[in-house]
Amino acid sequence: MRLIDLHTHSNCSDGTDPPAELVRRAAAAGVDVLGLTDHDTFAGWDEALAEAKRLGVGLVPGAEVSCRLGGVSVHMLAYLPDPDDAELDHTLERVREGRNARVPLILDRLREHGIDLTPEDVAEQSRAATSLGRPHVADALVARGYARDRRDAFDRWLSEGRSGYVTRYAPDPAEVIGQVRAAGGVCVLAHPRGRSSHRVLTDEVIGDLARAGLAGLEVDHRDHAPEVRARLRELAGELDLVVTGASDHHGVGKTDHDLGCFSTGEEEFARLLDRARSAAERSGRKTPAPYLP
Ligand code: AMP
Ligand code: ZN
Ligand code: FE
Ligand code: FE
């Protein structure tokens, strides 16, 4: 049985390891197939793939697309789409622009609360990132002694409802499912009952997303208690959705998310690849092949 971990972040977004280093760490942790799913960017694919081939580690290229539904943040994992698809690229570009534009606004808010953090402080923490996030501001707060760690920075200032919180553009999840399918890829709803998304992702809404073309549900994730996982597994069965599990590893940026701590079963992985193949054929796009040695 291979250890299949389909949701991880490199420093192209808010993980702390460069893509090649992430692949090396995955190999060392015994991961056989790694999904690279940086927030709203495909920037790490090439570097990760080269290292995966060198080490003989499987790689499934993807991204975690930031969506919003009913004012609540919802994350959509997108696997194996054509990275050059114009419409999908336009959506991701818009999200990244929103991410970049938000940082100075966050710094303004923080300044009103007596915190003196400069754009350079944030740049220092996000040199390699194509996709900026609050975790980079959190790292800057830590570096300047305003917080102990990322979590502390979020709890004090950056989480929704805290004084440094600023909203940004995020597309509708059903719309993203359509775009990813048109680009020949498949979507898996990330940690649907995690943090805030449990407020909007009712069984009914997940049913609607399934009818819109969602391929799978990320069931086994740190943010889900065992009874939540059991219920989601049942729901996936009812809706004919693939069940995945993953670490959502962020390097040292998140504790309790070690590589391979949750994983996807072989059968479910095969079903996901099947659906990706069908989507690729239907779309007629030039989609990336997963690297599976
Ligand atoms: P953003 O992408 O800028 O909206 O920031 C959200 C990201 O920050 C999530 O994807 C997590 O990786 C991270 N995050 C959210 N809440 C926390 C927290 N309490 N502690 C550490 N990281 C967090
Ligand atoms: Zn993240
Ligand atoms: Fe997420
Ligand atoms: Fe994630």
CSV table of C-alpha atoms and ligand atoms in Angstrom, one decimal:
chain,number,residue,atom,x,y,z
A,1,MET,CA,0.0,0.0,0.0
A,2,ARG,CA,1.4,3.4,-1.0
A,3,LEU,CA,1.2,6.3,1.3
A,4,ILE,CA,-0.7,9.0,-0.7
A,5,ASP,CA,-0.8,12.5,0.7
A,6,LEU,CA,-2.7,14.8,-1.7
A,7,HIS,CA,-2.7,18.2,-0.1
A,8,THR,CA,0.5,20.1,0.8
A,9,HIS,CA,2.0,23.6,0.5
A,10,SER,CA,5.4,24.8,-0.5
A,11,ASN,CA,6.9,28.3,-0.1
A,12,CYS,CA,5.3,29.3,-3.5
A,13,SER,CA,2.4,30.0,-1.2
A,14,ASP,CA,2.4,29.8,2.6
A,15,GLY,CA,4.3,26.6,3.2
A,16,THR,CA,7.9,27.1,4.5
A,17,ASP,CA,9.9,24.7,2.2
A,18,PRO,CA,10.8,25.2,-1.4
A,19,PRO,CA,9.0,22.7,-3.7
A,20,ALA,CA,12.1,20.4,-4.1
A,21,GLU,CA,12.7,20.4,-0.4
A,22,LEU,CA,9.0,19.5,0.2
A,23,VAL,CA,9.4,16.6,-2.1
A,24,ARG,CA,12.6,15.5,-0.3
A,25,ARG,CA,10.9,15.7,3.0
A,26,ALA,CA,8.0,13.7,1.7
A,27,ALA,CA,10.3,11.0,0.5
A,28,ALA,CA,12.0,10.9,3.9
A,29,ALA,CA,8.6,10.7,5.6
A,30,GLY,CA,7.7,7.6,3.5
A,31,VAL,CA,5.2,9.4,1.3
A,32,ASP,CA,4.9,7.5,-2.1
A,33,VAL,CA,2.6,10.0,-3.8
A,34,LEU,CA,2.5,13.7,-3.0
A,35,GLY,CA,-0.1,16.2,-4.1
A,36,LEU,CA,1.3,19.7,-4.4
A,37,THR,CA,-1.5,22.2,-3.8
A,38,ASP,CA,-0.3,25.7,-3.2
A,39,HIS,CA,-2.8,28.4,-2.6
A,40,ASP,CA,-4.0,29.8,-6.0
A,41,THR,CA,-0.8,29.1,-7.9
A,42,PHE,CA,0.9,26.4,-10.1
A,43,ALA,CA,4.3,28.0,-9.6
A,44,GLY,CA,5.9,25.1,-7.8
A,45,TRP,CA,5.0,22.4,-10.3
A,46,ASP,CA,8.1,22.2,-12.4
A,47,GLU,CA,10.6,22.3,-9.5
A,48,ALA,CA,8.6,19.7,-7.6
A,49,LEU,CA,8.3,17.4,-10.6
A,50,ALA,CA,12.0,17.5,-11.3
A,51,GLU,CA,12.8,16.5,-7.8
A,52,ALA,CA,10.0,13.9,-7.7
A,53,LYS,CA,11.5,12.2,-10.8
A,54,ARG,CA,15.0,12.3,-9.3
A,55,LEU,CA,13.8,10.6,-6.1
A,56,GLY,CA,11.2,8.4,-7.6
A,57,VAL,CA,8.4,9.9,-5.6
A,58,GLY,CA,4.9,10.2,-7.2
A,59,LEU,CA,3.6,13.7,-7.8
A,60,VAL,CA,0.1,14.9,-8.5
A,61,PRO,CA,0.2,18.6,-9.5
A,62,GLY,CA,-2.7,20.8,-8.2
A,63,ALA,CA,-3.6,23.9,-6.3
A,64,GLU,CA,-5.9,24.9,-3.5
A,65,VAL,CA,-8.2,27.6,-4.9
A,66,SER,CA,-9.6,30.1,-2.4
A,67,CYS,CA,-13.3,30.4,-2.8
A,68,ARG,CA,-16.1,32.1,-0.9
A,69,LEU,CA,-19.7,31.1,-0.3
A,70,GLY,CA,-22.2,33.2,1.6
A,71,GLY,CA,-19.4,35.3,2.9
A,72,VAL,CA,-17.5,32.3,4.2
A,73,SER,CA,-14.1,31.1,3.0
A,74,VAL,CA,-14.2,27.7,1.2
A,75,HIS,CA,-11.1,25.9,-0.2
A,76,MET,CA,-11.3,23.9,-3.4
A,77,LEU,CA,-8.5,21.5,-4.3
A,78,ALA,CA,-8.0,21.4,-8.1
A,79,TYR,CA,-5.9,18.5,-9.5
A,80,LEU,CA,-4.4,18.1,-12.9
A,81,PRO,CA,-5.9,21.0,-14.9
A,82,ASP,CA,-4.2,22.5,-17.9
A,83,PRO,CA,-2.1,25.2,-16.3
A,84,ASP,CA,-2.4,27.3,-19.4
A,85,ASP,CA,-6.1,27.4,-19.4
A,86,ALA,CA,-7.0,31.1,-19.9
A,87,GLU,CA,-10.1,31.3,-17.9
A,88,LEU,CA,-8.8,29.4,-14.9
A,89,ASP,CA,-5.5,31.4,-15.0
A,90,HIS,CA,-7.6,34.6,-15.0
A,91,THR,CA,-9.4,33.5,-11.9
A,92,LEU,CA,-6.2,32.6,-10.1
A,93,GLU,CA,-4.6,35.8,-11.2
A,94,ARG,CA,-7.5,37.8,-9.8
A,95,VAL,CA,-7.2,35.9,-6.4
A,96,ARG,CA,-3.5,36.5,-6.3
A,97,GLU,CA,-4.0,40.2,-7.0
A,98,GLY,CA,-6.5,40.4,-4.2
A,99,ARG,CA,-4.0,38.7,-1.9
A,100,ASN,CA,-1.2,41.2,-2.8
A,101,ALA,CA,-3.5,44.2,-2.5
A,102,ARG,CA,-4.7,43.1,0.9
A,103,VAL,CA,-1.3,43.1,2.6
A,104,PRO,CA,-0.8,47.0,2.8
A,105,LEU,CA,-4.4,47.3,4.0
A,106,ILE,CA,-3.7,44.7,6.8
A,107,LEU,CA,-0.5,46.7,7.7
A,108,ASP,CA,-2.6,49.9,7.9
A,109,ARG,CA,-5.0,48.2,10.3
A,110,LEU,CA,-2.2,46.9,12.4
A,111,ARG,CA,-0.6,50.4,12.5
A,112,GLU,CA,-3.8,51.8,14.0
A,113,HIS,CA,-3.3,49.3,16.8
A,114,GLY,CA,0.3,50.4,17.4
A,115,ILE,CA,2.0,47.7,15.5
A,116,ASP,CA,4.8,49.0,13.3
A,117,LEU,CA,5.2,46.5,10.5
A,118,THR,CA,6.5,47.5,7.1
A,119,PRO,CA,5.9,45.9,3.6
A,120,GLU,CA,9.6,45.0,3.7
A,121,ASP,CA,9.1,43.0,6.9
A,122,VAL,CA,6.4,41.0,5.0
A,123,ALA,CA,8.5,40.7,1.9
A,124,GLU,CA,11.3,39.3,4.0
A,125,GLN,CA,9.0,36.4,4.9
A,126,SER,CA,7.6,35.8,1.5
A,127,ARG,CA,10.5,36.1,-0.9
A,128,ALA,CA,9.7,32.9,-2.8
A,129,ALA,CA,5.9,33.2,-2.8
A,130,THR,CA,3.9,33.9,-5.9
A,131,SER,CA,0.8,33.8,-3.7
A,132,LEU,CA,0.9,36.0,-0.6
A,133,GLY,CA,-1.1,35.1,2.4
A,134,ARG,CA,-1.9,36.1,6.0
A,135,PRO,CA,0.7,33.5,7.2
A,136,HIS,CA,3.4,35.7,5.7
A,137,VAL,CA,2.1,38.7,7.7
A,138,ALA,CA,2.0,36.3,10.7
A,139,ASP,CA,5.6,35.4,10.2
A,140,ALA,CA,6.6,39.0,10.0
A,141,LEU,CA,4.7,39.6,13.3
A,142,VAL,CA,6.7,36.8,14.8
A,143,ALA,CA,10.0,38.0,13.4
A,144,ARG,CA,9.4,41.5,14.9
A,145,GLY,CA,8.4,40.0,18.3
A,146,TYR,CA,4.7,40.8,18.2
A,147,ALA,CA,3.6,37.1,18.3
A,148,ARG,CA,4.9,33.8,19.4
A,149,ASP,CA,4.0,31.8,16.3
A,150,ARG,CA,1.6,31.8,13.3
A,151,ARG,CA,-1.3,30.6,15.4
A,152,ASP,CA,-0.7,33.3,18.0
A,153,ALA,CA,-0.6,36.0,15.3
A,154,PHE,CA,-3.9,34.7,13.8
A,155,ASP,CA,-5.5,34.6,17.2
A,156,ARG,CA,-4.5,38.1,18.1
A,157,TRP,CA,-4.8,39.9,14.8
A,158,LEU,CA,-5.3,38.1,11.6
A,159,SER,CA,-8.3,35.7,12.0
A,160,GLU,CA,-11.7,36.8,10.7
A,161,GLY,CA,-13.2,39.2,13.3
A,162,ARG,CA,-9.8,40.4,14.6
A,163,SER,CA,-8.6,43.9,14.1
A,164,GLY,CA,-6.1,43.2,11.3
A,165,TYR,CA,-8.5,41.1,9.2
A,166,VAL,CA,-9.2,42.4,5.7
A,167,THR,CA,-11.3,40.5,3.2
A,168,ARG,CA,-10.3,39.9,-0.5
A,169,TYR,CA,-11.7,38.6,-3.8
A,170,ALA,CA,-12.6,35.0,-3.9
A,171,PRO,CA,-14.7,33.2,-6.6
A,172,ASP,CA,-17.8,31.1,-6.1
A,173,PRO,CA,-17.0,27.3,-5.6
A,174,ALA,CA,-19.4,26.0,-8.2
A,175,GLU,CA,-17.9,28.4,-10.8
A,176,VAL,CA,-14.4,27.2,-10.0
A,177,ILE,CA,-15.5,23.5,-10.3
A,178,GLY,CA,-16.8,24.4,-13.8
A,179,GLN,CA,-13.6,26.2,-14.7
A,180,VAL,CA,-11.3,23.4,-13.5
A,181,ARG,CA,-13.4,20.8,-15.4
A,182,ALA,CA,-13.3,22.9,-18.5
A,183,ALA,CA,-9.5,22.9,-18.0
A,184,GLY,CA,-9.5,19.1,-17.9
A,185,GLY,CA,-9.0,18.8,-14.1
A,186,VAL,CA,-11.0,17.6,-11.1
A,187,CYS,CA,-12.0,19.2,-7.9
A,188,VAL,CA,-12.0,17.9,-4.3
A,189,LEU,CA,-13.6,20.0,-1.6
A,190,ALA,CA,-10.8,20.7,1.0
A,191,HIS,CA,-11.6,20.2,4.7
A,192,PRO,CA,-15.3,20.9,4.2
A,193,ARG,CA,-16.2,20.8,7.9
A,194,GLY,CA,-13.1,22.7,9.0
A,195,ARG,CA,-12.6,26.1,10.6
A,196,SER,CA,-15.4,28.3,9.2
A,197,SER,CA,-16.5,26.4,6.1
A,198,HIS,CA,-18.7,24.1,8.2
A,199,ARG,CA,-21.0,27.0,8.6
A,200,VAL,CA,-22.0,27.1,4.9
A,201,LEU,CA,-21.1,23.6,3.6
A,202,THR,CA,-24.2,21.8,4.7
A,203,ASP,CA,-25.1,18.3,3.3
A,204,GLU,CA,-27.4,20.1,0.9
A,205,VAL,CA,-24.8,22.5,-0.4
A,206,ILE,CA,-22.3,19.7,-0.8
A,207,GLY,CA,-25.0,17.9,-2.8
A,208,ASP,CA,-25.3,21.0,-5.0
A,209,LEU,CA,-21.6,21.1,-5.6
A,210,ALA,CA,-21.6,17.4,-6.4
A,211,ARG,CA,-24.2,18.0,-9.1
A,212,ALA,CA,-22.1,20.9,-10.3
A,213,GLY,CA,-19.3,18.4,-11.0
A,214,LEU,CA,-17.3,18.1,-7.8
A,215,ALA,CA,-15.3,14.9,-7.9
A,216,GLY,CA,-14.4,14.3,-4.2
A,217,LEU,CA,-14.4,15.3,-0.6
A,218,GLU,CA,-11.4,15.6,1.7
A,219,VAL,CA,-12.7,13.6,4.6
A,220,ASP,CA,-9.6,12.7,6.5
A,221,HIS,CA,-8.1,16.0,7.6
A,222,ARG,CA,-6.8,17.3,11.0
A,223,ASP,CA,-9.6,19.8,11.2
A,224,HIS,CA,-12.2,17.0,11.3
A,225,ALA,CA,-13.1,15.2,14.5
A,226,PRO,CA,-13.5,11.4,14.0
A,227,GLU,CA,-17.3,11.6,14.1
A,228,VAL,CA,-17.2,14.4,11.5
A,229,ARG,CA,-15.1,12.1,9.3
A,230,ALA,CA,-17.5,9.3,9.7
A,231,ARG,CA,-20.4,11.5,8.6
A,232,LEU,CA,-18.5,12.9,5.6
A,233,ARG,CA,-17.6,9.4,4.5
A,234,GLU,CA,-21.3,8.5,4.6
A,235,LEU,CA,-22.2,11.6,2.6
A,236,ALA,CA,-19.5,10.9,0.0
A,237,GLY,CA,-21.0,7.5,-0.4
A,238,GLU,CA,-24.5,8.9,-0.9
A,239,LEU,CA,-23.3,11.5,-3.4
A,240,ASP,CA,-20.8,9.2,-5.2
A,241,LEU,CA,-17.8,11.4,-4.3
A,242,VAL,CA,-14.2,10.2,-4.0
A,243,VAL,CA,-12.9,10.2,-0.4
A,244,THR,CA,-9.5,11.7,0.1
A,245,GLY,CA,-7.3,12.3,3.1
A,246,ALA,CA,-4.2,14.5,3.4
A,247,SER,CA,-1.9,16.3,5.8
A,248,ASP,CA,-2.3,19.9,4.5
A,249,HIS,CA,1.4,20.2,5.4
A,250,HIS,CA,2.8,23.7,5.6
A,251,GLY,CA,6.4,22.9,6.6
A,252,VAL,CA,7.1,24.5,10.0
A,253,GLY,CA,4.1,26.9,9.5
A,254,LYS,CA,1.6,24.6,11.0
A,255,THR,CA,2.0,22.0,13.8
A,256,ASP,CA,0.1,18.7,13.8
A,257,HIS,CA,0.2,18.6,10.0
A,258,ASP,CA,3.2,16.3,9.4
A,259,LEU,CA,3.6,14.8,5.9
A,260,GLY,CA,1.6,11.7,5.6
A,261,CYS,CA,-0.3,12.1,8.9
A,262,PHE,CA,-3.5,11.6,6.9
A,263,SER,CA,-3.7,9.8,3.5
A,264,THR,CA,-5.8,8.7,0.7
A,265,GLY,CA,-6.6,5.0,0.0
A,266,GLU,CA,-5.4,3.3,-3.1
A,267,GLU,CA,-8.9,2.6,-4.4
A,268,GLU,CA,-10.1,6.1,-3.9
A,269,PHE,CA,-6.9,7.5,-5.5
A,270,ALA,CA,-7.6,5.2,-8.5
A,271,ARG,CA,-11.2,6.6,-8.7
A,272,LEU,CA,-9.9,10.2,-8.6
A,273,LEU,CA,-7.4,9.5,-11.4
A,274,ASP,CA,-10.2,7.9,-13.4
A,275,ARG,CA,-12.3,11.0,-13.1
A,276,ALA,CA,-9.3,13.2,-14.0
A,277,ARG,CA,-8.8,11.1,-17.1
A,278,SER,CA,-12.4,11.5,-18.1
A,279,ALA,CA,-12.3,15.2,-17.5
A,280,ALA,CA,-9.1,15.6,-19.5
A,281,GLU,CA,-10.6,13.7,-22.4
A,282,ARG,CA,-13.9,15.6,-22.4
A,283,SER,CA,-12.0,18.9,-22.2
A,284,GLY,CA,-9.7,18.2,-25.1
A,285,ARG,CA,-7.0,20.2,-23.1
A,286,LYS,CA,-3.4,19.4,-22.7
A,287,THR,CA,-3.4,18.4,-19.1
A,288,PRO,CA,-0.4,17.3,-17.1
A,289,ALA,CA,0.1,13.6,-16.4
A,290,PRO,CA,0.5,12.7,-12.8
A,291,TYR,CA,4.0,11.3,-12.2
A,292,LEU,CA,3.6,7.8,-10.8
A,293,PRO,CA,6.8,5.7,-10.9
B,1,AMP,P1,-5.1,33.5,3.6
B,1,AMP,O1,-4.8,32.4,2.6
B,1,AMP,O2,-4.3,34.7,3.5
B,1,AMP,O3,-6.6,33.8,3.7
B,1,AMP,O4,-4.7,32.8,5.0
B,1,AMP,C1,-5.3,31.6,5.3
B,1,AMP,C2,-4.2,30.5,5.5
B,1,AMP,O5,-3.6,30.8,6.8
B,1,AMP,C3,-4.8,29.1,5.7
B,1,AMP,O6,-4.8,28.5,4.4
B,1,AMP,C4,-3.9,28.5,6.6
B,1,AMP,O7,-2.8,28.0,5.9
B,1,AMP,C5,-3.4,29.6,7.5
B,1,AMP,N1,-4.1,29.8,8.8
B,1,AMP,C6,-5.4,30.1,9.0
B,1,AMP,N2,-5.7,30.2,10.3
B,1,AMP,C7,-4.5,29.9,10.9
B,1,AMP,C8,-4.2,29.8,12.3
B,1,AMP,N3,-5.0,30.0,13.3
B,1,AMP,N4,-2.9,29.4,12.6
B,1,AMP,C9,-2.0,29.2,11.6
B,1,AMP,N5,-2.3,29.3,10.3
B,1,AMP,C10,-3.5,29.6,10.0
B,2,ZN,ZN,-2.1,27.6,3.7
B,3,FE,FE,-7.2,25.1,3.2
B,4,FE,FE,-4.2,23.8,2.5
